[in-house]
GROMACS .gro file of C-alpha atoms in nm:
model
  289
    1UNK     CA    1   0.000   0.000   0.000
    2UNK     CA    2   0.125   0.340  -0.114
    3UNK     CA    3   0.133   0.580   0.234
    4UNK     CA    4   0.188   0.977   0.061
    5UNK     CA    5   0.390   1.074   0.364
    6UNK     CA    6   0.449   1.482   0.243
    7UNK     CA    7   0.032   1.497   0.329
    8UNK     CA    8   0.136   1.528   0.705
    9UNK     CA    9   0.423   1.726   0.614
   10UNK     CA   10   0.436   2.066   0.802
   11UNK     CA   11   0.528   2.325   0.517
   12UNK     CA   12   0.803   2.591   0.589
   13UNK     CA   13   0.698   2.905   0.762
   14UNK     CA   14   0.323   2.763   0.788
   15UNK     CA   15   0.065   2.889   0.986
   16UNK     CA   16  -0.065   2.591   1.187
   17UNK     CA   17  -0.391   2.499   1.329
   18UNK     CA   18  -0.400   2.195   1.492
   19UNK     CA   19  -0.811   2.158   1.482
   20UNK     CA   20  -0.746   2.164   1.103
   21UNK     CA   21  -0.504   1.851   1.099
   22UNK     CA   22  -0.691   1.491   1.164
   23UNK     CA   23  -0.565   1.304   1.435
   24UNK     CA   24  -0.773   1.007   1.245
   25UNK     CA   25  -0.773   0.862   0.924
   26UNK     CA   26  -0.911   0.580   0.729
   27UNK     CA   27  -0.756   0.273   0.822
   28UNK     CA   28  -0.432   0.175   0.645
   29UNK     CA   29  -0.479  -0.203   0.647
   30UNK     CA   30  -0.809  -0.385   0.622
   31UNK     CA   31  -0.685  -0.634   0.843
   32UNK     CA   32  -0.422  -0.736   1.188
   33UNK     CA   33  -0.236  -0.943   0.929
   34UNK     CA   34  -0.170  -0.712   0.679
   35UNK     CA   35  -0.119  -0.453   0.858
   36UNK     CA   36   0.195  -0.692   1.014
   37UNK     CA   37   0.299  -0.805   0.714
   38UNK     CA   38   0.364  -0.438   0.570
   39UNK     CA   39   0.510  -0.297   0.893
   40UNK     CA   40   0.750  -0.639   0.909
   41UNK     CA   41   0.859  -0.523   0.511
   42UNK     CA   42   0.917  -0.176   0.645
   43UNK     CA   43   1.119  -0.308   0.893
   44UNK     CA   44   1.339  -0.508   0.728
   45UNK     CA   45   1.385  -0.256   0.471
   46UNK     CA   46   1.474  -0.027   0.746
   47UNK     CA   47   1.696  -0.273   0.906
   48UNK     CA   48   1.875  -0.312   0.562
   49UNK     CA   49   1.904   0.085   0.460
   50UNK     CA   50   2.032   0.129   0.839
   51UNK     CA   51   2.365  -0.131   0.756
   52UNK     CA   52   2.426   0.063   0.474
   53UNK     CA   53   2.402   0.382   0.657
   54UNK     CA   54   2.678   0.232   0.904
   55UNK     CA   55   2.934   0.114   0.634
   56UNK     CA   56   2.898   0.436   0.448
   57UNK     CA   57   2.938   0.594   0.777
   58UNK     CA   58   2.889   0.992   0.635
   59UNK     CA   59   2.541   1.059   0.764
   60UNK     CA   60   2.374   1.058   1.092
   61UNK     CA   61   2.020   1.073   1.132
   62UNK     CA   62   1.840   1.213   1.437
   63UNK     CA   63   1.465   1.128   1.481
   64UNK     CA   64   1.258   1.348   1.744
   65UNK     CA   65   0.954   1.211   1.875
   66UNK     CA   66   0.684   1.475   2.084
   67UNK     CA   67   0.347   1.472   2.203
   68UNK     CA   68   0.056   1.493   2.415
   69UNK     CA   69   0.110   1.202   2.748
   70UNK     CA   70  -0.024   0.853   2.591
   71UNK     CA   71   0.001   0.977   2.256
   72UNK     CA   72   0.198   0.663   2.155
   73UNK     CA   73   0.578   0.739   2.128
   74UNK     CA   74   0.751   0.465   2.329
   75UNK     CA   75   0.503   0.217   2.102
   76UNK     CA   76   0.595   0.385   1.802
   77UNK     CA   77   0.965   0.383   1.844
   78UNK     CA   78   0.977  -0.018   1.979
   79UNK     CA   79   0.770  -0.125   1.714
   80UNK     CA   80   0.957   0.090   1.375
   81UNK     CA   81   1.266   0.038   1.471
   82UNK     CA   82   1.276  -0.272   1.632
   83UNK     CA   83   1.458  -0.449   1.283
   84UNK     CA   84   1.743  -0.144   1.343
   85UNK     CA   85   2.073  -0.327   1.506
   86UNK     CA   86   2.054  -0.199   1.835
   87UNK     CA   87   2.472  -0.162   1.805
   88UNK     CA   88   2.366   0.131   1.546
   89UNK     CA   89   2.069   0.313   1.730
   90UNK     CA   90   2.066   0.495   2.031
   91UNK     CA   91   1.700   0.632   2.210
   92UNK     CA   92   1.713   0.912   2.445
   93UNK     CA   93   1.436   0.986   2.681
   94UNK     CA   94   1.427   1.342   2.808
   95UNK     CA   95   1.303   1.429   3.177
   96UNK     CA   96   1.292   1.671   3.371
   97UNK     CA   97   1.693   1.883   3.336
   98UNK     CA   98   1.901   1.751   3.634
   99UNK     CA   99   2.045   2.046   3.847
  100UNK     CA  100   2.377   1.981   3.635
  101UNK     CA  101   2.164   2.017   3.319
  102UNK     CA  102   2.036   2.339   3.412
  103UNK     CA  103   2.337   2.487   3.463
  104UNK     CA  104   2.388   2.500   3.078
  105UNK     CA  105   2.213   2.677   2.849
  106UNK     CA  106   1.861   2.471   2.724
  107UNK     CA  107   2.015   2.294   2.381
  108UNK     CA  108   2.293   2.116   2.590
  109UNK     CA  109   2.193   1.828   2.729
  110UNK     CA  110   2.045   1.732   2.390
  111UNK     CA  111   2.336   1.785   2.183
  112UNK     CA  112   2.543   1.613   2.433
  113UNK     CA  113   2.312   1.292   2.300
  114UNK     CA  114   2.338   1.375   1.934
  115UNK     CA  115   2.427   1.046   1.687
  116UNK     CA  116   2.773   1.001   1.549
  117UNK     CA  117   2.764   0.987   1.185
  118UNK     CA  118   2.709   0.619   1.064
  119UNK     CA  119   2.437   0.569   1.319
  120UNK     CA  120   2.032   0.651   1.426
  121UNK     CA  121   1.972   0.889   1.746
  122UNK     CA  122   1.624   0.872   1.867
  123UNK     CA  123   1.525   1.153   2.085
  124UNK     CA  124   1.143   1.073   2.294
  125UNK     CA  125   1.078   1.429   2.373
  126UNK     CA  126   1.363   1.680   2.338
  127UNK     CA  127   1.510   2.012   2.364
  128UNK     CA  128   1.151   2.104   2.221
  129UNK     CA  129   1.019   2.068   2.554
  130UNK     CA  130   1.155   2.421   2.644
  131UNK     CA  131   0.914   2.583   2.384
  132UNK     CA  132   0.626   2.330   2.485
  133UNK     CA  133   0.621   2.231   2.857
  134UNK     CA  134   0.804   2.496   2.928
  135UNK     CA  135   0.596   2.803   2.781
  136UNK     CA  136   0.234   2.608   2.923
  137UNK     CA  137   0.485   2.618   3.253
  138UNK     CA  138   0.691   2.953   3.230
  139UNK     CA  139   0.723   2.921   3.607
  140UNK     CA  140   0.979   2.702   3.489
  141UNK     CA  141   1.213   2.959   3.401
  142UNK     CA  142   1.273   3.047   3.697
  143UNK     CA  143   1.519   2.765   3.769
  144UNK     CA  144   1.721   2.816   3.439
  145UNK     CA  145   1.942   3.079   3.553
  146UNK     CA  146   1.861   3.296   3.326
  147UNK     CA  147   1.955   3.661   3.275
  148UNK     CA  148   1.721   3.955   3.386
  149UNK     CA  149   1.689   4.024   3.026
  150UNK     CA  150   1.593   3.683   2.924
  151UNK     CA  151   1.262   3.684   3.135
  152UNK     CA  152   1.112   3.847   2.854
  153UNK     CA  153   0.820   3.616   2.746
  154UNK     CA  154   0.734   3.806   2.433
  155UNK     CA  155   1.078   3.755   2.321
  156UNK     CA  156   1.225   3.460   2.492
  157UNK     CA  157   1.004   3.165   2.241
  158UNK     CA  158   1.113   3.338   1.948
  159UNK     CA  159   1.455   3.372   2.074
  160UNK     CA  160   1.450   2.962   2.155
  161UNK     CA  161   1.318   2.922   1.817
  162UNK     CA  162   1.563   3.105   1.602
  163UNK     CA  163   1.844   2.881   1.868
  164UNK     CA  164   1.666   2.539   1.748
  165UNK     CA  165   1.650   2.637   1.363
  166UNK     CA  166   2.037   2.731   1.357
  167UNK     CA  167   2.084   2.418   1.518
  168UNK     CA  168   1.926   2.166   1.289
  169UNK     CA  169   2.073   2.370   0.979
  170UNK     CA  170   2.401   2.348   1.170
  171UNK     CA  171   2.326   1.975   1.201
  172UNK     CA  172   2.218   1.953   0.817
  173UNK     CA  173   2.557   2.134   0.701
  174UNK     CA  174   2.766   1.876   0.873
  175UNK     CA  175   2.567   1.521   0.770
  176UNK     CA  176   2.296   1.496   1.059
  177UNK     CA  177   1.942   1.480   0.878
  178UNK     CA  178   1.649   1.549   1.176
  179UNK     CA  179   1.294   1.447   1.141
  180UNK     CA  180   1.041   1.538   1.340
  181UNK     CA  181   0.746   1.390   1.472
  182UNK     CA  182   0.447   1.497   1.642
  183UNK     CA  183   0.182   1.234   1.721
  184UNK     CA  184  -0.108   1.387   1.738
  185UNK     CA  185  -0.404   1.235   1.948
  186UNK     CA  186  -0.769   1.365   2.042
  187UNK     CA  187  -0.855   1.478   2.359
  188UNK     CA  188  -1.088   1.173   2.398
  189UNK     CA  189  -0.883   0.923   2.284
  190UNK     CA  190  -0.634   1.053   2.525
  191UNK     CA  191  -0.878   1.027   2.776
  192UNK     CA  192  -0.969   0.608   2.684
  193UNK     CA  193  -0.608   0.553   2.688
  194UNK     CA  194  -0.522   0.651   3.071
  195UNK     CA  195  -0.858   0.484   3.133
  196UNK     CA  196  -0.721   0.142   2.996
  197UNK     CA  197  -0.416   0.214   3.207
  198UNK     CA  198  -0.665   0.209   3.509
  199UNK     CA  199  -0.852  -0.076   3.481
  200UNK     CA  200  -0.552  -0.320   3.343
  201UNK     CA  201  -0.309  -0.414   3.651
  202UNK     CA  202  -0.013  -0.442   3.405
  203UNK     CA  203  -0.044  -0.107   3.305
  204UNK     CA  204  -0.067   0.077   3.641
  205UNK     CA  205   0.302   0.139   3.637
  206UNK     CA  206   0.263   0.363   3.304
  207UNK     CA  207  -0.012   0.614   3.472
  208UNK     CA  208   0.083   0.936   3.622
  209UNK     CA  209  -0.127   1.168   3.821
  210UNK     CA  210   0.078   1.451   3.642
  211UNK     CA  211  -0.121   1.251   3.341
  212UNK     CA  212  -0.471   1.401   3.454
  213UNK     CA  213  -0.329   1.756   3.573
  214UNK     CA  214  -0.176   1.810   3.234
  215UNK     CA  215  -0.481   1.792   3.068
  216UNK     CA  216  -0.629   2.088   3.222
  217UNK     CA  217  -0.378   2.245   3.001
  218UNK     CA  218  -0.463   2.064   2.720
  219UNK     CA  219  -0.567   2.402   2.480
  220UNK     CA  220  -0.246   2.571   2.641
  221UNK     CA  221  -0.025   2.258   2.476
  222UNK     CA  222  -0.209   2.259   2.126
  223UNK     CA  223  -0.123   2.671   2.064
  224UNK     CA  224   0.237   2.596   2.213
  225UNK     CA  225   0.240   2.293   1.959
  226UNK     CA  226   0.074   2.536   1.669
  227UNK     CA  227   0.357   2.786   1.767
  228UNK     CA  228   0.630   2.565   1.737
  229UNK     CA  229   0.550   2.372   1.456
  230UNK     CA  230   0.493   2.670   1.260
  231UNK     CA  231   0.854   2.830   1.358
  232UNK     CA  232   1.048   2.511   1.373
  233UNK     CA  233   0.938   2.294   1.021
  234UNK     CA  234   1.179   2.361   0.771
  235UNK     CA  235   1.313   2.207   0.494
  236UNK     CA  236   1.631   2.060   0.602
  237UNK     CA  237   1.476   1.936   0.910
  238UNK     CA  238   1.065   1.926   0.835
  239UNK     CA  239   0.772   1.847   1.130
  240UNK     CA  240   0.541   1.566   1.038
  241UNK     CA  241   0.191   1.561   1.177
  242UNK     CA  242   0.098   1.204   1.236
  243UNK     CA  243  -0.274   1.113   1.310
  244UNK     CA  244  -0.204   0.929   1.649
  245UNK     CA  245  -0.546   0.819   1.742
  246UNK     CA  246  -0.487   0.439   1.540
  247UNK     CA  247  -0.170   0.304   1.662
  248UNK     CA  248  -0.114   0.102   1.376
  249UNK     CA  249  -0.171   0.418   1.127
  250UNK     CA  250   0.056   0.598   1.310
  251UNK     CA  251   0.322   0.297   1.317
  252UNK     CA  252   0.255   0.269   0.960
  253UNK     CA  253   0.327   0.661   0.853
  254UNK     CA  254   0.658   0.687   1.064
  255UNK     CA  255   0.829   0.409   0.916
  256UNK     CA  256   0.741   0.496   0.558
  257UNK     CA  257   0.875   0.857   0.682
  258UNK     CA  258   1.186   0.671   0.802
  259UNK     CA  259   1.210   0.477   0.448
  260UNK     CA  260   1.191   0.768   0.283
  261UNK     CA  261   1.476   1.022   0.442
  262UNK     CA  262   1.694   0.712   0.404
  263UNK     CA  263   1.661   0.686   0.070
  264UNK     CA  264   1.695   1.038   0.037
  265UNK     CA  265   2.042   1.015   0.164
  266UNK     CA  266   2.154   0.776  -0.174
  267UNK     CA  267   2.348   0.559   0.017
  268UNK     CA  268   2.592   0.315  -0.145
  269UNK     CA  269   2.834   0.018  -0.050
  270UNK     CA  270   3.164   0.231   0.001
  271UNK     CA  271   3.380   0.213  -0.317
  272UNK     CA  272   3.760   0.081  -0.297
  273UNK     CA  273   4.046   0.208  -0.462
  274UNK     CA  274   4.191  -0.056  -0.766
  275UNK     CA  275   4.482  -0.125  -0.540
  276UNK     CA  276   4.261  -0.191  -0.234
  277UNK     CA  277   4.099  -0.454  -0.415
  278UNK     CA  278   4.390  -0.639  -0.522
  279UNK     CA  279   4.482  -0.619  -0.162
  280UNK     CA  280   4.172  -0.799  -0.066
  281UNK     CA  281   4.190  -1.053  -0.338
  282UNK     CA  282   4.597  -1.179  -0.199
  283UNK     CA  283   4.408  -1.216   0.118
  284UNK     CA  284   4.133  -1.438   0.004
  285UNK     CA  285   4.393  -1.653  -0.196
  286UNK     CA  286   4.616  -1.684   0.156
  287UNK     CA  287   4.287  -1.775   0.326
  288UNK     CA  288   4.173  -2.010   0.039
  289UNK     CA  289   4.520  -2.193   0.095
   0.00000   0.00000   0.00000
């Protein structure tokens, strides 16, 4: 089945209104099976273009997964990536900054984590948190050590944005290609989800009272998430809007958005020199002997 992932493309400089994006679409797959069978082809494809990625060893690429609580990112991540050699792919959850974190300025602790060329960095929330949690939470700030000047809310987002954009292009120049992700899930489904949490014992561990307070904020998040999209999607390092509400839809769109910046990169087998290969060929007749 052919998934058109530019349709949840953010474009550059757009304005965004979430209310206008679907957080659910008709179903990809008619079926469990084939829905299985595709996303097993995906990743094994994935699995393949991510070896070739490693012996070409000249780009990196970062993913960045954000969204609402329950929206689906730890499922997302284990079940795309889960044909990648774990040797080659790293996943970083963020938290909340450590005191040594917040020390720094707010891009530090993420670019400490950033992937080494040859290799797949997964970020589950990131240094977009400090435009997001951060701006619904601006009492925050106050633990950043920031400058009297900084405290300037009309300023500071814009500020953090322009500081994120020069990043990723930064990260473009030199070989790191960064796509975004934001899962995007209805209110009520939201709500079902920390329901099935509650009445199924093996899920208790994943619910959170912080789960049910943040969702008094819930109109707060979706302008922070219209603001930042909007700012932050550009063409070196684009947002995708991915209806979250179907698991396996979602699942489905991220690893054909995977496939696809792979195979943007045109990866190839590195080539050896004439002399390298002769080198290789008196070592396969000594080990032939």
């Amino acid at each position: 089945m052919k998934i058109n992932e530019k349709r949840f493309r953010v474009p550059p400089g757009a304005k965004v209104r979430l209310a206008k994006w679907p957080t659910l679409i008709e179903p990809l797959c008619k079926t469990k099976e084939e829905y299985e069978d595709l996303l097993n082809k995906n990743r094994d494809e994935l699995g393949t273009l991510q070896r070739l990625q490693y012996a070409y060893d000249e780009y990196a690429l970062l993913l960045i997964f954000q969204g609402m609580d329950s929206a689906g990112k730890d499922g997302a991540i284990s079940h795309v990536m889960s044909g990648v050699n774990p040797q080659s792919c790293e996943v970083t959850s963020f938290k909340q900054p450590s005191a040594q974190e917040l020390q720094h300025d707010f891009l530090w602790r993420a670019i400490c984590r950033l992937p080494e060329r040859g290799r797949i960095g997964i970020f589950n929330r990131s240094y977009y948190e400090e435009v997001l949690v951060v701006r619904v939470h601006p009492e925050l700030l106050r633990n950043q050590g920031l400058s009297q000047e900084m405290h300037d809310l009309n300023s500071l987002w814009e500020d953090r944005y322009r500081s994120i954009v020069a990043l990723e292009n930064h990260l473009h120049r030199n070989r790191t290609r960064t796509i975004k992700i934001f899962l995007h899930l209805s209110q009520e489904e939201q709500r079902k989800r920390l329901l099935a949490r509650l009445d199924d014992p093996q899920k208790y561990w994943k619910f959170s009272i912080g789960d049910i307070q943040e969702r008094k904020y819930w109109k707060d998040y979706q302008k922070a998430y219209e603001a930042c999209l909007g700012a932050t999607s550009t063409r070196h390092a684009p947002w995708y809007v991915v209806p979250a509400d179907d698991k396996r839809n979602a699942r489905l769109i991220i690893s054909r958005i995977v496939l696809d910046a792979f195979k943007d990169l045109k990866l190839s087998h590195p080539r050896i020199s004439a002399k390298r290969r002769a080198e290789l060929q008196s070592f396969r007749k000594l080990l032939a002997k």
